Every structure is written in structure tokens, then in C-alpha cells.
Amino acid sequence: MFGRRMVLGRILGFEIRADISWVFLALLILWSLASGFFPSFYEGLPQGLYWTLALVGTIGLFASLLFHELSHSVVARAYGLEIQGITLFLFGGAAEMREEPRTAVSEFLMAIAGPIASLVLAAGFYVLALLVAGVGTPEHWVGVPRYLAIVNLALAVFNLLPAFPMDGGRALRAALWYWGKDLRSATKVASRLGQGLGMLLMAAGIAQAILLGNFVGGMWWFLIGLFVQGNAGATYQQLLNRFALHGMSVREVMTEDPVVADPDMTLRRLVDEVVYPQHHHRFPVVREGRLLGYVGTNQIKQVDADVWERTRVGDVMVAAGDDNVIAPDAGAEKALERLQQSETGWLMVADGERLHGVLALRDLLQYLQLRQELEAPA
Ligand SMILES: [Zn+2]
């Protein structure tokens, strides 16, 4: 879901990051405030003042989004859930949890904390607008807290829609889970609603563009719809995966006896005799039964093809370590999580120096698909 991101800092112990797409959003908001919103409400002001108002408004919006996500994160932490950090991206923000809430009540409170925070902010900015108006501040400056009150109210309402991946969808799932005691069917309902809402938003976007000629607005609705629709489906799939892997160990899902490379082999031989015939991207490097590391196409590519003859696997391999090795007794759920977060989507399964197998994200997803195909209730 996220592309390149930069770390902005830390608040209350949570790492705050901005996805590269957020820069685009920030500029778009700044531009639309400076050239649309403020000039239409407060006519005849100097151009520079519109941009100043817009800048303050954009910073206020940024802080509001952050406050919303922080409130989710604080409640999650209170329930002992690990939060990886907060990432701001094209469609707002996301508090990234490493794990799912364990109880319906904790999920409900965590979900509802965000919209409540936005409502509180909306009320706060409304009062602020009244206060600054009361002391005779120029009307256009009163417009900034007024704008932020409206935006936070809209944020709260939109997020309360009872459909995944909106906060309202999580709250609905938690409520269904609480009353029906079945997380799986509760998730199914919330994610179906999310997919429906996504379709609706996309249709509304197309209608806006075609019927009203509002292409930019229509495109936004369409993109948000696409995001909501995709995300809602993915959430349900992820839960099915977790259920399927629950209680299983890495040993049960790994690929046993993988083809390995010898550290003394030349890259030429590795490519001709191992990589091409096996058509895999990565191979564990083993000498006399001891796992040393791995070598893959990324390492081979770093070396000029004309010196492959003289370069040995041991010279370019990546040493075995915590970020590329998992224990055979580790949980398969945990393995899926690690594979999804890793850059290579590939882990070696070993205890100490003894290699047991390898585990690739692609294979694990394939396995899950087979299970679903054969075991899904008719
Ligand atoms: Zn939220």
C-alpha cells in the first residue's frame, strides 16, 4: 500500500512518516485553498495573503490528521498492541498495527477513538473561530479555524461510514463480533459493505465527471473509491489467511530440501547450472552442512558478466542473519507477516547453522489459495 516514505519525527513515542504521495496531496490542498476556497469566500485580497491563509490551513489539516491517527495509536497502545508508526499518505493517514486487536471491545474503542478525536477538533476549531471573531480579527483569518472545523467534521463523518477500511467499518465489525461472536463473518459483512461503498464512490466519480463535467473532483472520488474497494477486499483476505495459518509452524509450510549453492562456485557456474535450470531468484549458500548466507540475482547483477568466471559465490553472498532467517518452529502467521514486510519476500528456514528449507511469500500465498479453494464452505 505504501511506496517511498520519509520519517518526519516522533510524537509520544510513535514514528511519524509521510509517504511520497502525501506531498502530492499537501500541494493539491494548498493550491485548492489558495486559488479556490479562500478567494471564493473572501474576495479582493492580495494574492500573497491567500497563499498565507492556505498554508496555515494546510498545516492545520496536517496536524488534524495526525491528531486523528495518534488517538487510534494511543488507545491501541493502551491495549498492548504494537504500533509500527503513523504514515500519512494520499488518502489521509494510517496508524500501522503489527497485529490485530484481540477483543471486540478493544477494537471498537480503538476504531472509534479517531472519529471522536476529529469531532473534538471540529468543536474546538468552531469555538476558536467564534473567539477570534469576537476580538475583531479580520474576517479572512476567522476563515481558517472555520475551514478546519468543517474539514474535521467531514473527516469524522466520512470515517464513521460503516464500511471497511473506514473506522466505522472496524467499529461495525467489532460490534458484530461482540454480538455474534464470529470474527470471520463479522469481517465479511464489513468488508462487503466496504467494497460496495468503494463501487458507489467510483460510480459517483464517473457521474460527476460525465454529467457535471467536474473531472478533477470526479477523479478524486473515483480514486478514493478504488482505494476503499481494494482495501476492503484485502482486509478480509488477510483475515482468512490468518485463520488458515493459525496454529501452524513454518516447518509445515516451508519448501524442504531447497537447491543450494556452494560458496566456492563461480558466478558463471551458479548462473548456468543453478539459476537458469531452477528458475529461482535466491539460493541458500551452504558449505559442509553449514548455512553461510544466500545469493540471488540482485547480488549477481552487481558483478559485470565478464568477471563471473573469476568471481565466487562467497564473495557476493549476503550473510545469514536475523533479517533473512526464521526458525522452523516459528508460527506460520508470524512468517507471513515477516514475508510481507521484507523486501525480498523470501526467508531461509534454519536453526543455528542447519538449513531446513526456504519459505517464499509467493509459495505461501499459493498454498493459502489452494487451501481456500479446497476447504471453502460450499
Ligand atoms: Zn481513523
mmCIF file of C-alpha atoms and ligand atoms in Angstrom:
data_model
loop_
_atom_site.group_PDB
_atom_site.id
_atom_site.type_symbol
_atom_site.label_atom_id
_atom_site.label_comp_id
_atom_site.label_asym_id
_atom_site.label_seq_id
_atom_site.Cartn_x
_atom_site.Cartn_y
_atom_site.Cartn_z
ATOM 1 C CA MET A 1 0.000 0.000 0.000
ATOM 2 C CA PHE A 2 2.884 2.356 0.678
ATOM 3 C CA GLY A 3 5.607 3.487 -1.637
ATOM 4 C CA ARG A 4 8.614 5.544 -0.665
ATOM 5 C CA ARG A 5 8.330 7.357 2.631
ATOM 6 C CA MET A 6 10.281 9.732 4.768
ATOM 7 C CA VAL A 7 10.474 9.894 8.535
ATOM 8 C CA LEU A 8 9.230 13.225 9.875
ATOM 9 C CA GLY A 9 9.877 12.672 13.561
ATOM 10 C CA ARG A 10 8.449 11.135 16.668
ATOM 11 C CA ILE A 11 5.414 12.069 18.769
ATOM 12 C CA LEU A 12 4.502 10.264 22.017
ATOM 13 C CA GLY A 13 6.949 7.563 21.003
ATOM 14 C CA PHE A 14 5.295 6.878 17.624
ATOM 15 C CA GLU A 15 7.318 7.308 14.477
ATOM 16 C CA ILE A 16 5.617 9.734 12.090
ATOM 17 C CA ARG A 17 6.245 9.102 8.400
ATOM 18 C CA ALA A 18 4.991 10.646 5.191
ATOM 19 C CA ASP A 19 4.513 8.599 2.067
ATOM 20 C CA ILE A 20 5.760 10.285 -1.094
ATOM 21 C CA SER A 21 2.137 10.500 -2.279
ATOM 22 C CA TRP A 22 1.347 12.756 0.661
ATOM 23 C CA VAL A 23 3.483 15.548 -0.788
ATOM 24 C CA PHE A 24 1.176 15.482 -3.804
ATOM 25 C CA LEU A 25 -1.885 15.692 -1.548
ATOM 26 C CA ALA A 26 -0.412 18.546 0.518
ATOM 27 C CA LEU A 27 0.378 20.575 -2.597
ATOM 28 C CA LEU A 28 -3.078 19.906 -4.025
ATOM 29 C CA ILE A 29 -4.775 21.067 -0.820
ATOM 30 C CA LEU A 30 -2.542 24.135 -0.601
ATOM 31 C CA TRP A 31 -3.314 25.041 -4.203
ATOM 32 C CA SER A 32 -7.060 24.482 -3.952
ATOM 33 C CA LEU A 33 -7.260 26.547 -0.737
ATOM 34 C CA ALA A 34 -5.212 29.404 -2.200
ATOM 35 C CA SER A 35 -6.938 29.543 -5.565
ATOM 36 C CA GLY A 36 -10.411 28.226 -4.748
ATOM 37 C CA PHE A 37 -11.639 28.167 -1.165
ATOM 38 C CA PHE A 38 -10.307 31.418 0.307
ATOM 39 C CA PRO A 39 -10.757 33.653 -2.785
ATOM 40 C CA SER A 40 -14.357 32.473 -3.177
ATOM 41 C CA PHE A 41 -15.269 33.334 0.436
ATOM 42 C CA TYR A 42 -13.132 36.432 0.914
ATOM 43 C CA GLU A 43 -12.897 38.404 -2.314
ATOM 44 C CA GLY A 44 -10.387 41.069 -3.277
ATOM 45 C CA LEU A 45 -7.456 40.158 -1.018
ATOM 46 C CA PRO A 46 -3.828 40.240 -2.224
ATOM 47 C CA GLN A 47 -2.587 37.012 -3.821
ATOM 48 C CA GLY A 48 0.142 36.562 -1.169
ATOM 49 C CA LEU A 49 -2.400 36.655 1.640
ATOM 50 C CA TYR A 50 -4.443 33.852 0.025
ATOM 51 C CA TRP A 51 -1.318 31.695 -0.056
ATOM 52 C CA THR A 52 -0.533 32.522 3.598
ATOM 53 C CA LEU A 53 -4.077 31.579 4.641
ATOM 54 C CA ALA A 54 -3.834 28.415 2.554
ATOM 55 C CA LEU A 55 -0.516 27.479 4.127
ATOM 56 C CA VAL A 56 -1.864 27.877 7.663
ATOM 57 C CA GLY A 57 -4.961 25.891 6.652
ATOM 58 C CA THR A 58 -2.857 23.076 5.158
ATOM 59 C CA ILE A 59 -0.648 22.859 8.246
ATOM 60 C CA GLY A 60 -3.795 22.797 10.400
ATOM 61 C CA LEU A 61 -5.217 19.966 8.300
ATOM 62 C CA PHE A 62 -1.937 18.050 8.537
ATOM 63 C CA ALA A 63 -1.960 18.445 12.332
ATOM 64 C CA SER A 64 -5.620 17.365 12.459
ATOM 65 C CA LEU A 65 -4.925 14.157 10.514
ATOM 66 C CA LEU A 66 -2.008 13.435 12.790
ATOM 67 C CA PHE A 67 -4.155 14.002 15.883
ATOM 68 C CA HIS A 68 -6.764 11.584 14.495
ATOM 69 C CA GLU A 69 -4.168 8.851 13.910
ATOM 70 C CA LEU A 70 -2.427 9.497 17.227
ATOM 71 C CA SER A 71 -5.704 8.931 19.062
ATOM 72 C CA HIS A 72 -6.039 5.494 17.384
ATOM 73 C CA SER A 73 -2.443 4.715 18.300
ATOM 74 C CA VAL A 74 -2.726 5.796 21.927
ATOM 75 C CA VAL A 75 -5.805 3.604 22.501
ATOM 76 C CA ALA A 76 -4.131 0.690 20.689
ATOM 77 C CA ARG A 77 -1.053 1.017 22.878
ATOM 78 C CA ALA A 78 -3.233 1.135 25.983
ATOM 79 C CA TYR A 79 -4.484 -2.326 24.919
ATOM 80 C CA GLY A 80 -0.940 -3.578 24.458
ATOM 81 C CA LEU A 81 -0.954 -3.631 20.675
ATOM 82 C CA GLU A 82 2.285 -2.840 18.927
ATOM 83 C CA ILE A 83 2.092 0.173 16.600
ATOM 84 C CA GLN A 84 4.749 0.393 13.906
ATOM 85 C CA GLY A 85 4.176 4.055 13.359
ATOM 86 C CA ILE A 86 1.886 6.513 11.655
ATOM 87 C CA THR A 87 2.108 7.039 7.929
ATOM 88 C CA LEU A 88 0.472 9.928 6.137
ATOM 89 C CA PHE A 89 -0.342 9.156 2.539
ATOM 90 C CA LEU A 90 -2.512 10.210 -0.376
ATOM 91 C CA PHE A 91 -5.853 9.467 1.279
ATOM 92 C CA GLY A 92 -5.061 10.677 4.773
ATOM 93 C CA GLY A 93 -3.250 8.693 7.394
ATOM 94 C CA ALA A 94 -2.876 5.225 8.772
ATOM 95 C CA ALA A 95 -1.759 4.013 12.167
ATOM 96 C CA GLU A 96 0.022 0.812 11.244
ATOM 97 C CA MET A 97 -0.576 -2.024 13.622
ATOM 98 C CA ARG A 98 1.668 -5.043 13.687
ATOM 99 C CA GLU A 99 -1.166 -7.200 14.964
ATOM 100 C CA GLU A 100 -4.940 -7.198 15.055
ATOM 101 C CA PRO A 101 -6.899 -6.315 18.201
ATOM 102 C CA ARG A 102 -7.584 -9.361 20.356
ATOM 103 C CA THR A 103 -11.042 -8.461 21.603
ATOM 104 C CA ALA A 104 -14.150 -6.834 20.175
ATOM 105 C CA VAL A 105 -14.150 -4.164 22.863
ATOM 106 C CA SER A 106 -10.551 -3.095 22.265
ATOM 107 C CA GLU A 107 -11.120 -2.979 18.510
ATOM 108 C CA PHE A 108 -14.281 -0.910 18.926
ATOM 109 C CA LEU A 109 -12.634 1.639 21.200
ATOM 110 C CA MET A 110 -9.560 1.839 19.015
ATOM 111 C CA ALA A 111 -11.653 2.407 15.889
ATOM 112 C CA ILE A 112 -13.970 4.964 17.437
ATOM 113 C CA ALA A 113 -11.124 6.988 19.003
ATOM 114 C CA GLY A 114 -10.220 8.544 15.635
ATOM 115 C CA PRO A 115 -13.640 9.957 14.683
ATOM 116 C CA ILE A 116 -14.146 11.141 18.278
ATOM 117 C CA ALA A 117 -10.810 12.969 18.100
ATOM 118 C CA SER A 118 -11.893 14.599 14.825
ATOM 119 C CA LEU A 119 -15.243 15.629 16.306
ATOM 120 C CA VAL A 120 -13.486 17.158 19.310
ATOM 121 C CA LEU A 121 -11.189 19.069 16.950
ATOM 122 C CA ALA A 122 -14.160 20.248 14.870
ATOM 123 C CA ALA A 123 -15.830 21.621 18.000
ATOM 124 C CA GLY A 124 -12.532 23.150 19.175
ATOM 125 C CA PHE A 125 -11.928 24.951 15.872
ATOM 126 C CA TYR A 126 -15.546 26.124 15.818
ATOM 127 C CA VAL A 127 -15.129 27.689 19.268
ATOM 128 C CA LEU A 128 -11.772 29.151 18.207
ATOM 129 C CA ALA A 129 -13.445 30.764 15.180
ATOM 130 C CA LEU A 130 -16.068 32.355 17.458
ATOM 131 C CA LEU A 131 -13.364 33.579 19.865
ATOM 132 C CA VAL A 132 -11.112 35.160 17.229
ATOM 133 C CA ALA A 133 -14.175 36.711 15.557
ATOM 134 C CA GLY A 134 -15.189 38.120 18.936
ATOM 135 C CA VAL A 135 -11.917 40.035 19.395
ATOM 136 C CA GLY A 136 -12.238 41.684 15.982
ATOM 137 C CA THR A 137 -9.802 39.580 13.938
ATOM 138 C CA PRO A 138 -10.112 40.222 10.169
ATOM 139 C CA GLU A 139 -12.837 38.050 8.665
ATOM 140 C CA HIS A 140 -10.455 36.097 6.370
ATOM 141 C CA TRP A 141 -8.376 34.937 9.337
ATOM 142 C CA VAL A 142 -11.542 33.688 11.045
ATOM 143 C CA GLY A 143 -11.957 31.616 7.888
ATOM 144 C CA VAL A 144 -9.002 29.398 8.792
ATOM 145 C CA PRO A 145 -10.421 27.851 12.009
ATOM 146 C CA ARG A 146 -13.817 27.781 10.294
ATOM 147 C CA TYR A 147 -12.341 25.768 7.443
ATOM 148 C CA LEU A 148 -10.604 23.419 9.893
ATOM 149 C CA ALA A 149 -13.863 22.913 11.824
ATOM 150 C CA ILE A 150 -15.643 21.886 8.599
ATOM 151 C CA VAL A 151 -12.799 19.660 7.456
ATOM 152 C CA ASN A 152 -12.581 17.835 10.786
ATOM 153 C CA LEU A 153 -16.338 17.352 10.845
ATOM 154 C CA ALA A 154 -16.186 15.915 7.319
ATOM 155 C CA LEU A 155 -13.290 13.686 8.359
ATOM 156 C CA ALA A 156 -15.275 12.362 11.329
ATOM 157 C CA VAL A 157 -18.399 11.714 9.244
ATOM 158 C CA PHE A 158 -16.532 10.054 6.373
ATOM 159 C CA ASN A 159 -14.606 7.851 8.768
ATOM 160 C CA LEU A 160 -17.786 6.816 10.554
ATOM 161 C CA LEU A 161 -19.215 5.220 7.393
ATOM 162 C CA PRO A 162 -19.860 1.635 8.495
ATOM 163 C CA ALA A 163 -17.647 0.026 5.860
ATOM 164 C CA PHE A 164 -14.076 -1.257 5.764
ATOM 165 C CA PRO A 165 -11.450 0.207 5.778
ATOM 166 C CA MET A 166 -13.161 3.169 7.427
ATOM 167 C CA ASP A 167 -13.094 3.438 11.215
ATOM 168 C CA GLY A 168 -16.869 2.971 11.159
ATOM 169 C CA GLY A 169 -16.329 -0.337 9.376
ATOM 170 C CA ARG A 170 -13.948 -1.513 12.087
ATOM 171 C CA ALA A 171 -16.407 -0.395 14.744
ATOM 172 C CA LEU A 172 -19.214 -2.248 12.967
ATOM 173 C CA ARG A 173 -17.079 -5.377 12.734
ATOM 174 C CA ALA A 174 -16.295 -5.143 16.428
ATOM 175 C CA ALA A 175 -19.991 -4.764 17.273
ATOM 176 C CA LEU A 176 -20.983 -7.739 15.083
ATOM 177 C CA TRP A 177 -18.091 -9.723 16.520
ATOM 178 C CA TYR A 178 -19.248 -8.846 20.028
ATOM 179 C CA TRP A 179 -22.890 -9.802 19.430
ATOM 180 C CA GLY A 180 -22.362 -12.729 17.085
ATOM 181 C CA LYS A 181 -19.001 -13.887 18.459
ATOM 182 C CA ASP A 182 -17.731 -14.774 14.996
ATOM 183 C CA LEU A 183 -14.854 -12.623 13.736
ATOM 184 C CA ARG A 184 -14.863 -14.200 10.318
ATOM 185 C CA SER A 185 -18.455 -13.446 9.354
ATOM 186 C CA ALA A 186 -18.278 -10.023 11.025
ATOM 187 C CA THR A 187 -15.255 -9.177 8.863
ATOM 188 C CA LYS A 188 -17.035 -10.480 5.798
ATOM 189 C CA VAL A 189 -20.004 -8.158 6.346
ATOM 190 C CA ALA A 190 -17.844 -5.076 7.000
ATOM 191 C CA SER A 191 -15.623 -5.750 4.005
ATOM 192 C CA ARG A 192 -18.580 -6.429 1.666
ATOM 193 C CA LEU A 193 -20.010 -3.079 2.740
ATOM 194 C CA GLY A 194 -16.603 -1.519 2.090
ATOM 195 C CA GLN A 195 -16.466 -2.993 -1.393
ATOM 196 C CA GLY A 196 -19.989 -1.720 -2.042
ATOM 197 C CA LEU A 197 -19.104 1.747 -0.781
ATOM 198 C CA GLY A 198 -15.999 1.748 -2.958
ATOM 199 C CA MET A 199 -18.074 0.908 -6.046
ATOM 200 C CA LEU A 200 -20.548 3.624 -5.123
ATOM 201 C CA LEU A 201 -17.782 6.214 -4.793
ATOM 202 C CA MET A 202 -16.316 5.184 -8.131
ATOM 203 C CA ALA A 203 -19.714 5.421 -9.806
ATOM 204 C CA ALA A 204 -20.285 8.834 -8.193
ATOM 205 C CA GLY A 205 -16.883 9.935 -9.507
ATOM 206 C CA ILE A 206 -17.717 8.863 -13.052
ATOM 207 C CA ALA A 207 -21.148 10.510 -12.834
ATOM 208 C CA GLN A 208 -19.587 13.766 -11.624
ATOM 209 C CA ALA A 209 -17.093 13.791 -14.473
ATOM 210 C CA ILE A 210 -19.603 12.930 -17.194
ATOM 211 C CA LEU A 211 -22.791 14.662 -16.022
ATOM 212 C CA LEU A 212 -21.332 17.710 -14.290
ATOM 213 C CA GLY A 213 -18.089 17.987 -16.224
ATOM 214 C CA ASN A 214 -16.194 18.107 -12.944
ATOM 215 C CA PHE A 215 -13.211 15.978 -13.951
ATOM 216 C CA VAL A 216 -10.810 16.769 -11.098
ATOM 217 C CA GLY A 217 -13.463 16.217 -8.413
ATOM 218 C CA GLY A 218 -14.730 13.114 -10.199
ATOM 219 C CA MET A 219 -11.232 11.699 -10.451
ATOM 220 C CA TRP A 220 -10.751 12.114 -6.700
ATOM 221 C CA TRP A 221 -13.994 10.318 -5.885
ATOM 222 C CA PHE A 222 -13.039 7.569 -8.284
ATOM 223 C CA LEU A 223 -9.561 7.141 -6.773
ATOM 224 C CA ILE A 224 -10.879 7.123 -3.213
ATOM 225 C CA GLY A 225 -13.499 4.577 -4.270
ATOM 226 C CA LEU A 226 -10.821 2.411 -5.855
ATOM 227 C CA PHE A 227 -8.734 2.597 -2.683
ATOM 228 C CA VAL A 228 -11.679 1.779 -0.406
ATOM 229 C CA GLN A 229 -12.807 -1.098 -2.622
ATOM 230 C CA GLY A 230 -9.363 -2.679 -2.868
ATOM 231 C CA ASN A 231 -8.583 -2.215 0.784
ATOM 232 C CA ALA A 232 -11.881 -3.689 1.964
ATOM 233 C CA GLY A 233 -11.309 -6.865 -0.036
ATOM 234 C CA ALA A 234 -7.702 -7.172 1.090
ATOM 235 C CA THR A 235 -8.639 -6.886 4.757
ATOM 236 C CA TYR A 236 -10.978 -9.848 4.528
ATOM 237 C CA GLN A 237 -8.447 -11.903 2.580
ATOM 238 C CA GLN A 238 -5.795 -11.154 5.188
ATOM 239 C CA LEU A 239 -8.054 -12.383 7.950
ATOM 240 C CA LEU A 240 -8.808 -15.601 6.041
ATOM 241 C CA ASN A 241 -5.051 -16.099 5.666
ATOM 242 C CA ARG A 242 -4.502 -15.611 9.373
ATOM 243 C CA PHE A 243 -7.227 -18.125 10.182
ATOM 244 C CA ALA A 244 -5.776 -20.648 7.747
ATOM 245 C CA LEU A 245 -2.255 -20.369 9.180
ATOM 246 C CA HIS A 246 -3.287 -20.175 12.804
ATOM 247 C CA GLY A 247 -1.508 -22.766 14.935
ATOM 248 C CA MET A 248 0.753 -23.911 12.076
ATOM 249 C CA SER A 249 4.527 -23.764 12.160
ATOM 250 C CA VAL A 250 6.963 -22.620 9.497
ATOM 251 C CA ARG A 251 8.107 -26.257 9.135
ATOM 252 C CA GLU A 252 4.662 -27.228 7.834
ATOM 253 C CA VAL A 253 4.577 -24.624 5.067
ATOM 254 C CA MET A 254 8.227 -24.319 4.014
ATOM 255 C CA THR A 255 9.812 -25.815 0.917
ATOM 256 C CA GLU A 256 12.082 -28.648 2.056
ATOM 257 C CA ASP A 257 15.473 -29.575 0.614
ATOM 258 C CA PRO A 258 15.942 -26.436 -1.457
ATOM 259 C CA VAL A 259 18.663 -26.314 -4.087
ATOM 260 C CA VAL A 260 21.709 -24.680 -2.519
ATOM 261 C CA ALA A 261 24.852 -23.003 -3.815
ATOM 262 C CA ASP A 262 28.437 -23.668 -2.769
ATOM 263 C CA PRO A 263 30.474 -20.617 -1.697
ATOM 264 C CA ASP A 264 33.400 -21.697 -3.903
ATOM 265 C CA MET A 265 31.296 -21.961 -7.046
ATOM 266 C CA THR A 266 31.936 -19.251 -9.676
ATOM 267 C CA LEU A 267 29.050 -16.966 -10.585
ATOM 268 C CA ARG A 268 29.265 -18.305 -14.144
ATOM 269 C CA ARG A 269 28.562 -21.838 -12.948
ATOM 270 C CA LEU A 270 25.915 -20.600 -10.494
ATOM 271 C CA VAL A 271 24.009 -18.876 -13.272
ATOM 272 C CA ASP A 272 24.323 -21.701 -15.830
ATOM 273 C CA GLU A 273 23.946 -24.707 -13.571
ATOM 274 C CA VAL A 274 21.715 -23.427 -10.763
ATOM 275 C CA VAL A 275 19.834 -20.206 -11.509
ATOM 276 C CA TYR A 276 18.665 -20.964 -15.071
ATOM 277 C CA PRO A 277 17.761 -24.649 -14.597
ATOM 278 C CA GLN A 278 15.992 -23.989 -11.274
ATOM 279 C CA HIS A 279 14.489 -20.642 -12.228
ATOM 280 C CA HIS A 280 14.502 -19.319 -8.667
ATOM 281 C CA HIS A 281 15.762 -15.891 -7.670
ATOM 282 C CA ARG A 282 17.630 -16.781 -4.490
ATOM 283 C CA PHE A 283 19.588 -19.753 -3.163
ATOM 284 C CA PRO A 284 20.945 -20.514 0.299
ATOM 285 C CA VAL A 285 24.739 -20.801 0.398
ATOM 286 C CA VAL A 286 25.836 -23.881 2.299
ATOM 287 C CA ARG A 287 29.263 -25.421 2.944
ATOM 288 C CA GLU A 288 29.523 -28.868 4.515
ATOM 289 C CA GLY A 289 26.064 -28.639 6.008
ATOM 290 C CA ARG A 290 26.596 -25.165 7.458
ATOM 291 C CA LEU A 291 24.365 -22.324 6.319
ATOM 292 C CA LEU A 292 26.504 -19.284 5.474
ATOM 293 C CA GLY A 293 24.095 -16.939 3.698
ATOM 294 C CA TYR A 294 22.295 -16.584 0.412
ATOM 295 C CA VAL A 295 22.995 -15.445 -3.095
ATOM 296 C CA GLY A 296 20.439 -14.092 -5.541
ATOM 297 C CA THR A 297 20.024 -12.319 -8.829
ATOM 298 C CA ASN A 298 20.428 -8.963 -7.063
ATOM 299 C CA GLN A 299 23.928 -9.931 -5.917
ATOM 300 C CA ILE A 300 24.878 -11.470 -9.259
ATOM 301 C CA LYS A 301 23.747 -8.357 -11.158
ATOM 302 C CA GLN A 302 26.173 -6.209 -9.167
ATOM 303 C CA VAL A 303 29.053 -8.003 -10.860
ATOM 304 C CA ASP A 304 29.961 -7.463 -14.535
ATOM 305 C CA ALA A 305 29.102 -10.567 -16.583
ATOM 306 C CA ASP A 306 32.652 -10.795 -17.969
ATOM 307 C CA VAL A 307 34.092 -11.368 -14.489
ATOM 308 C CA TRP A 308 31.528 -14.004 -13.437
ATOM 309 C CA GLU A 309 34.152 -16.581 -14.389
ATOM 310 C CA ARG A 310 36.526 -15.227 -11.740
ATOM 311 C CA THR A 311 34.033 -14.255 -9.007
ATOM 312 C CA ARG A 312 32.958 -16.747 -6.385
ATOM 313 C CA VAL A 313 29.574 -17.031 -4.703
ATOM 314 C CA GLY A 314 31.244 -16.468 -1.325
ATOM 315 C CA ASP A 315 32.456 -13.031 -2.489
ATOM 316 C CA VAL A 316 28.999 -11.635 -3.198
ATOM 317 C CA MET A 317 26.635 -13.561 -0.913
ATOM 318 C CA VAL A 318 24.577 -11.930 1.846
ATOM 319 C CA ALA A 319 25.451 -13.384 5.253
ATOM 320 C CA ALA A 320 22.732 -15.286 7.114
ATOM 321 C CA GLY A 321 21.190 -13.145 9.829
ATOM 322 C CA ASP A 322 18.048 -12.203 11.702
ATOM 323 C CA ASP A 323 16.520 -10.462 8.721
ATOM 324 C CA ASN A 324 16.723 -13.433 6.337
ATOM 325 C CA VAL A 325 16.401 -16.467 8.622
ATOM 326 C CA ILE A 326 13.381 -17.820 10.506
ATOM 327 C CA ALA A 327 13.235 -20.795 12.879
ATOM 328 C CA PRO A 328 11.338 -23.924 11.758
ATOM 329 C CA ASP A 329 9.229 -23.822 14.913
ATOM 330 C CA ALA A 330 8.174 -20.199 14.461
ATOM 331 C CA GLY A 331 4.485 -19.596 13.790
ATOM 332 C CA ALA A 332 3.369 -19.532 10.167
ATOM 333 C CA GLU A 333 1.242 -16.439 10.854
ATOM 334 C CA LYS A 334 4.362 -14.634 12.028
ATOM 335 C CA ALA A 335 6.217 -15.830 8.936
ATOM 336 C CA LEU A 336 3.556 -14.394 6.622
ATOM 337 C CA GLU A 337 3.816 -11.065 8.424
ATOM 338 C CA ARG A 338 7.609 -11.041 8.090
ATOM 339 C CA LEU A 339 7.477 -12.034 4.429
ATOM 340 C CA GLN A 340 5.011 -9.245 3.681
ATOM 341 C CA GLN A 341 7.254 -6.712 5.364
ATOM 342 C CA SER A 342 10.512 -7.955 3.897
ATOM 343 C CA GLU A 343 11.922 -6.577 0.681
ATOM 344 C CA THR A 344 12.728 -9.958 -0.839
ATOM 345 C CA GLY A 345 9.600 -11.867 0.230
ATOM 346 C CA TRP A 346 11.887 -14.799 0.945
ATOM 347 C CA LEU A 347 13.283 -16.371 4.140
ATOM 348 C CA MET A 348 15.642 -19.217 4.900
ATOM 349 C CA VAL A 349 14.379 -21.673 7.495
ATOM 350 C CA ALA A 350 17.157 -22.727 9.841
ATOM 351 C CA ASP A 351 18.006 -23.349 13.429
ATOM 352 C CA GLY A 352 21.537 -22.231 14.086
ATOM 353 C CA GLU A 353 23.649 -23.260 11.104
ATOM 354 C CA ARG A 354 21.413 -26.053 9.976
ATOM 355 C CA LEU A 355 19.240 -25.268 6.956
ATOM 356 C CA HIS A 356 15.803 -26.886 6.948
ATOM 357 C CA GLY A 357 14.206 -25.221 3.975
ATOM 358 C CA VAL A 358 13.151 -21.939 2.433
ATOM 359 C CA LEU A 359 9.910 -20.004 2.515
ATOM 360 C CA ALA A 360 8.812 -17.646 -0.260
ATOM 361 C CA LEU A 361 5.851 -15.297 0.003
ATOM 362 C CA ARG A 362 4.690 -16.412 -3.425
ATOM 363 C CA ASP A 363 4.633 -20.070 -2.374
ATOM 364 C CA LEU A 364 2.873 -19.309 0.884
ATOM 365 C CA LEU A 365 0.146 -17.318 -0.891
ATOM 366 C CA GLN A 366 -0.190 -20.125 -3.411
ATOM 367 C CA TYR A 367 -0.603 -22.589 -0.545
ATOM 368 C CA LEU A 368 -3.270 -20.368 1.043
ATOM 369 C CA GLN A 369 -5.114 -20.129 -2.248
ATOM 370 C CA LEU A 370 -5.145 -23.914 -2.595
ATOM 371 C CA ARG A 371 -6.436 -24.314 0.943
ATOM 372 C CA GLN A 372 -9.173 -21.802 0.270
ATOM 373 C CA GLU A 373 -10.140 -23.480 -2.974
ATOM 374 C CA LEU A 374 -10.381 -26.928 -1.422
ATOM 375 C CA GLU A 375 -11.704 -26.091 2.028
ATOM 376 C CA ALA A 376 -14.032 -23.143 1.482
ATOM 377 C CA PRO A 377 -17.539 -23.894 2.697
ATOM 378 C CA ALA A 378 -19.737 -24.622 -0.332
HETATM 379 ZN ZN ZN B 1 -9.243 6.733 11.675
#
